[in-house]
């Protein structure tokens, strides 16, 4: 979870409760089929009683809901209404859907659009490719820290060096949580390789045998705020095919960046 400005959270009255509730909201929103109290409490690093108290308060406000049959927690109607209002300012999915679909059709792999949210990426759009064997590491609402999945690796590689340094200082836990390949030195090597060739490659570092590629998408000021990515099984990303996939991915990312730059404010 995003850990920026901890001192501010300690000094602003009520900030801890808001941070905990926001953490639960993100976890609920990322669970396509709902999440149990036990899972939410564990992932939010809260006691079951605290998690239940916060979820109950969020349910009263309509921000989350609970299935009467399964007791699973899911996004509530107020969250949907807030999202539709926020979409007018932040959402680029309507600009991107045909481009993501084109990417899936041309490569036959599953294609995605992810957005940067603080120190994470969040998947917004998924389009299935026609190849029958697929990877299911990524779907709408799934979050990864920057530099872990291919989308976040592509975004992080095009941030200014001082932002990369600050990010790695904030998140020393990456190696412990995601493995030695996500330690400072190997991650910086992958960032340099990504920046050199223009697109990222994740050779099964999250799930063995599931490969990913990502290309940054830039806003009108040249900031990498989104990424297009592909995922599939390892043998589909061999050395003979990888450069072709990279060129296709970069062409679609450039098309989306141009479209975003040309859109009305």
Short mmCIF file of C-alpha atoms in Angstrom, two decimals:
data_model
loop_
_atom_site.label_atom_id
_atom_site.label_comp_id
_atom_site.label_asym_id
_atom_site.label_seq_id
_atom_site.Cartn_x
_atom_site.Cartn_y
_atom_site.Cartn_z
CA UNK A 1 0.00 0.00 0.00
CA UNK A 2 1.01 3.54 -0.61
CA UNK A 3 3.13 4.80 2.29
CA UNK A 4 3.81 8.41 1.38
CA UNK A 5 3.92 11.17 3.99
CA UNK A 6 3.51 9.04 7.13
CA UNK A 7 4.17 12.04 9.39
CA UNK A 8 1.18 13.88 7.93
CA UNK A 9 -1.06 10.87 8.61
CA UNK A 10 0.02 10.89 12.25
CA UNK A 11 -0.60 14.59 12.79
CA UNK A 12 -3.93 15.10 11.00
CA UNK A 13 -6.84 14.09 13.26
CA UNK A 14 -8.70 11.08 11.90
CA UNK A 15 -6.09 10.41 9.22
CA UNK A 16 -5.35 6.87 10.42
CA UNK A 17 -9.01 5.84 10.26
CA UNK A 18 -9.36 7.33 6.77
CA UNK A 19 -6.18 5.58 5.59
CA UNK A 20 -7.45 2.25 6.93
CA UNK A 21 -10.87 2.69 5.33
CA UNK A 22 -9.26 3.68 2.02
CA UNK A 23 -7.05 0.59 2.17
CA UNK A 24 -10.12 -1.62 2.65
CA UNK A 25 -11.94 0.12 -0.20
CA UNK A 26 -9.03 -0.54 -2.56
CA UNK A 27 -8.89 -4.19 -1.54
CA UNK A 28 -12.65 -4.64 -1.99
CA UNK A 29 -12.55 -2.94 -5.39
CA UNK A 30 -9.71 -5.22 -6.52
CA UNK A 31 -11.66 -8.40 -5.67
CA UNK A 32 -13.74 -9.30 -8.71
CA UNK A 33 -15.77 -11.96 -6.91
CA UNK A 34 -15.85 -10.34 -3.50
CA UNK A 35 -13.50 -10.75 -0.55
CA UNK A 36 -13.94 -12.33 2.85
CA UNK A 37 -13.48 -10.45 6.11
CA UNK A 38 -10.51 -12.66 6.96
CA UNK A 39 -8.76 -11.90 3.68
CA UNK A 40 -9.45 -8.16 3.88
CA UNK A 41 -8.23 -7.94 7.47
CA UNK A 42 -5.05 -9.85 6.62
CA UNK A 43 -4.23 -7.86 3.48
CA UNK A 44 -4.97 -4.52 5.19
CA UNK A 45 -2.93 -5.61 8.23
CA UNK A 46 -5.86 -4.99 10.56
CA UNK A 47 -7.50 -7.04 13.26
CA UNK A 48 -10.73 -8.74 12.24
CA UNK A 49 -12.71 -6.57 14.66
CA UNK A 50 -11.24 -3.32 13.30
CA UNK A 51 -11.76 -4.42 9.71
CA UNK A 52 -15.35 -5.44 10.43
CA UNK A 53 -16.10 -2.14 12.19
CA UNK A 54 -14.74 -0.11 9.26
CA UNK A 55 -16.48 -2.24 6.64
CA UNK A 56 -19.77 -1.91 8.50
CA UNK A 57 -19.40 1.88 8.56
CA UNK A 58 -18.56 1.89 4.84
CA UNK A 59 -21.61 -0.29 4.16
CA UNK A 60 -23.89 2.18 5.94
CA UNK A 61 -22.57 4.87 3.59
CA UNK A 62 -23.14 2.63 0.55
CA UNK A 63 -19.45 2.43 -0.34
CA UNK A 64 -19.28 -1.34 0.11
CA UNK A 65 -21.90 -4.09 0.20
CA UNK A 66 -22.05 -7.59 1.63
CA UNK A 67 -23.60 -10.62 -0.02
CA UNK A 68 -26.19 -12.11 2.31
CA UNK A 69 -25.55 -15.65 1.11
CA UNK A 70 -21.75 -15.74 1.06
CA UNK A 71 -20.87 -12.85 3.45
CA UNK A 72 -18.36 -11.65 0.85
CA UNK A 73 -17.65 -7.93 0.68
CA UNK A 74 -18.04 -6.13 -2.65
CA UNK A 75 -18.06 -2.55 -3.99
CA UNK A 76 -21.22 -0.64 -3.12
CA UNK A 77 -23.52 1.58 -5.19
CA UNK A 78 -22.11 4.87 -3.89
CA UNK A 79 -18.65 3.83 -5.04
CA UNK A 80 -20.03 3.29 -8.53
CA UNK A 81 -21.73 6.71 -8.55
CA UNK A 82 -18.57 8.43 -7.36
CA UNK A 83 -16.60 6.60 -10.01
CA UNK A 84 -18.82 7.76 -12.83
CA UNK A 85 -18.36 11.38 -11.75
CA UNK A 86 -14.58 11.00 -11.38
CA UNK A 87 -14.37 9.27 -14.76
CA UNK A 88 -15.15 12.52 -16.54
CA UNK A 89 -11.81 13.88 -15.33
CA UNK A 90 -9.55 10.86 -14.95
CA UNK A 91 -10.83 8.04 -17.11
CA UNK A 92 -9.18 7.35 -20.45
CA UNK A 93 -10.80 3.97 -21.02
CA UNK A 94 -13.16 5.24 -23.72
CA UNK A 95 -10.22 6.76 -25.57
CA UNK A 96 -8.29 3.52 -25.32
CA UNK A 97 -10.72 0.63 -25.82
CA UNK A 98 -10.37 0.31 -29.59
CA UNK A 99 -6.58 0.58 -29.30
CA UNK A 100 -6.42 -2.14 -26.63
CA UNK A 101 -8.73 -4.28 -28.76
CA UNK A 102 -6.54 -3.73 -31.83
CA UNK A 103 -3.47 -4.73 -29.83
CA UNK A 104 -5.15 -7.98 -28.75
CA UNK A 105 -6.29 -8.76 -32.31
CA UNK A 106 -2.91 -8.10 -33.93
CA UNK A 107 -0.84 -10.01 -31.36
CA UNK A 108 -3.43 -12.67 -30.42
CA UNK A 109 -2.37 -12.15 -26.78
CA UNK A 110 -4.34 -10.63 -23.91
CA UNK A 111 -3.93 -6.84 -23.94
CA UNK A 112 -4.40 -4.33 -21.14
CA UNK A 113 -4.48 -0.67 -20.21
CA UNK A 114 -3.21 0.20 -16.74
CA UNK A 115 -3.05 3.57 -15.04
CA UNK A 116 -0.54 4.89 -12.54
CA UNK A 117 -2.01 5.56 -9.11
CA UNK A 118 0.63 6.90 -6.72
CA UNK A 119 3.15 4.04 -6.31
CA UNK A 120 0.99 1.41 -8.01
CA UNK A 121 -0.57 0.54 -11.33
CA UNK A 122 -4.24 -0.38 -11.60
CA UNK A 123 -5.59 -2.35 -14.56
CA UNK A 124 -8.50 -0.53 -16.24
CA UNK A 125 -9.16 -2.49 -19.45
CA UNK A 126 -8.60 -6.12 -20.49
CA UNK A 127 -9.11 -7.54 -23.97
CA UNK A 128 -8.68 -11.25 -24.61
CA UNK A 129 -6.53 -12.41 -27.50
CA UNK A 130 -7.52 -15.24 -29.78
CA UNK A 131 -4.72 -17.59 -28.70
CA UNK A 132 -6.44 -20.28 -26.60
CA UNK A 133 -3.81 -20.52 -23.83
CA UNK A 134 -3.93 -17.39 -21.68
CA UNK A 135 -2.39 -15.85 -18.61
CA UNK A 136 -4.71 -14.62 -15.85
CA UNK A 137 -2.23 -12.65 -13.77
CA UNK A 138 -3.92 -9.36 -14.67
CA UNK A 139 -7.54 -8.24 -14.87
CA UNK A 140 -9.57 -5.09 -14.25
CA UNK A 141 -8.97 -3.63 -10.80
CA UNK A 142 -5.79 -5.60 -10.05
CA UNK A 143 -2.99 -3.51 -8.58
CA UNK A 144 0.77 -4.01 -8.61
CA UNK A 145 3.58 -1.85 -7.23
CA UNK A 146 5.49 0.09 -9.86
CA UNK A 147 8.35 -1.98 -11.25
CA UNK A 148 6.76 -5.37 -10.57
CA UNK A 149 4.39 -6.06 -13.48
CA UNK A 150 5.35 -5.08 -17.03
CA UNK A 151 3.04 -2.04 -17.06
CA UNK A 152 4.54 -0.62 -13.88
CA UNK A 153 8.05 -1.40 -15.07
CA UNK A 154 7.44 0.56 -18.26
CA UNK A 155 6.04 3.55 -16.35
CA UNK A 156 8.80 3.57 -13.71
CA UNK A 157 11.55 3.40 -16.33
CA UNK A 158 10.44 6.69 -17.90
CA UNK A 159 10.12 8.64 -14.65
CA UNK A 160 12.93 11.08 -13.79
CA UNK A 161 15.89 9.48 -12.01
CA UNK A 162 15.18 11.31 -8.76
CA UNK A 163 11.60 9.97 -8.74
CA UNK A 164 12.91 6.43 -9.26
CA UNK A 165 15.39 6.87 -6.40
CA UNK A 166 12.66 8.22 -4.10
CA UNK A 167 10.32 5.36 -5.02
CA UNK A 168 12.90 2.69 -4.22
CA UNK A 169 13.71 4.41 -0.92
CA UNK A 170 10.02 4.34 0.00
CA UNK A 171 9.65 0.67 -0.82
CA UNK A 172 12.51 -1.43 0.54
CA UNK A 173 9.98 -4.25 0.97
CA UNK A 174 9.82 -5.04 -2.76
CA UNK A 175 12.57 -7.66 -2.57
CA UNK A 176 11.08 -9.37 0.49
CA UNK A 177 7.56 -9.46 -0.94
CA UNK A 178 8.27 -10.18 -4.61
CA UNK A 179 11.63 -11.96 -4.52
CA UNK A 180 15.31 -11.20 -5.01
CA UNK A 181 14.78 -10.30 -8.67
CA UNK A 182 12.93 -7.20 -7.42
CA UNK A 183 15.83 -5.98 -5.31
CA UNK A 184 17.40 -2.60 -6.03
CA UNK A 185 20.20 -3.73 -8.37
CA UNK A 186 18.27 -6.17 -10.64
CA UNK A 187 15.31 -3.79 -10.81
CA UNK A 188 17.52 -0.89 -11.86
CA UNK A 189 19.03 -3.14 -14.55
CA UNK A 190 15.57 -3.92 -15.94
CA UNK A 191 14.65 -0.24 -15.84
CA UNK A 192 17.73 0.66 -17.89
CA UNK A 193 17.00 -2.13 -20.39
CA UNK A 194 13.39 -0.98 -20.70
CA UNK A 195 14.35 2.63 -21.32
CA UNK A 196 16.91 1.57 -23.93
CA UNK A 197 14.58 -0.58 -26.06
CA UNK A 198 11.38 1.38 -25.29
CA UNK A 199 9.31 -1.45 -23.80
CA UNK A 200 9.52 -3.68 -20.74
CA UNK A 201 9.72 -7.45 -20.58
CA UNK A 202 8.67 -9.46 -17.53
CA UNK A 203 9.99 -13.00 -18.08
CA UNK A 204 7.72 -14.86 -15.67
CA UNK A 205 8.84 -12.97 -12.57
CA UNK A 206 5.35 -12.87 -11.00
CA UNK A 207 4.03 -16.27 -12.08
CA UNK A 208 6.43 -18.79 -13.59
CA UNK A 209 5.73 -19.31 -17.28
CA UNK A 210 3.56 -16.19 -17.59
CA UNK A 211 5.35 -13.45 -19.54
CA UNK A 212 4.43 -9.83 -19.95
CA UNK A 213 5.47 -6.80 -21.99
CA UNK A 214 4.62 -3.14 -21.38
CA UNK A 215 4.94 0.24 -23.07
CA UNK A 216 4.41 3.58 -21.34
CA UNK A 217 1.64 5.93 -22.45
CA UNK A 218 2.31 9.62 -21.86
CA UNK A 219 0.08 12.56 -21.01
CA UNK A 220 0.17 15.84 -22.93
CA UNK A 221 3.07 17.03 -20.72
CA UNK A 222 5.18 13.95 -21.43
CA UNK A 223 4.61 12.18 -18.12
CA UNK A 224 4.20 8.37 -18.15
CA UNK A 225 0.76 8.03 -16.54
CA UNK A 226 -0.51 4.84 -18.22
CA UNK A 227 0.81 1.74 -19.93
CA UNK A 228 -0.35 -0.76 -22.50
CA UNK A 229 0.74 -4.33 -21.86
CA UNK A 230 0.51 -7.87 -23.16
CA UNK A 231 0.55 -11.15 -21.25
CA UNK A 232 0.78 -14.71 -22.40
CA UNK A 233 2.54 -18.03 -21.96
CA UNK A 234 6.32 -18.19 -22.20
CA UNK A 235 6.73 -19.91 -25.57
CA UNK A 236 4.72 -17.12 -27.24
CA UNK A 237 7.42 -14.59 -26.25
CA UNK A 238 10.47 -16.23 -27.80
CA UNK A 239 13.43 -14.27 -29.22
CA UNK A 240 12.10 -14.54 -32.79
CA UNK A 241 8.74 -12.98 -31.90
CA UNK A 242 9.65 -10.58 -29.09
CA UNK A 243 10.92 -7.69 -31.27
CA UNK A 244 7.82 -7.85 -33.46
CA UNK A 245 5.56 -7.76 -30.40
CA UNK A 246 7.60 -4.84 -29.06
CA UNK A 247 7.17 -2.82 -32.24
CA UNK A 248 3.42 -3.47 -32.28
CA UNK A 249 3.12 -2.56 -28.61
CA UNK A 250 5.08 0.68 -29.03
CA UNK A 251 3.04 1.70 -32.08
CA UNK A 252 -0.22 1.30 -30.16
CA UNK A 253 1.19 3.12 -27.12
CA UNK A 254 2.27 6.02 -29.34
CA UNK A 255 -1.18 6.11 -30.93
CA UNK A 256 -2.84 6.32 -27.51
CA UNK A 257 -0.40 8.98 -26.27
CA UNK A 258 -1.17 11.07 -29.36
CA UNK A 259 -4.90 10.61 -28.86
CA UNK A 260 -4.69 11.68 -25.22
CA UNK A 261 -2.61 14.74 -26.14
CA UNK A 262 -5.19 15.74 -28.74
CA UNK A 263 -8.23 15.24 -26.50
CA UNK A 264 -9.98 18.27 -25.09
CA UNK A 265 -9.18 19.21 -21.53
#
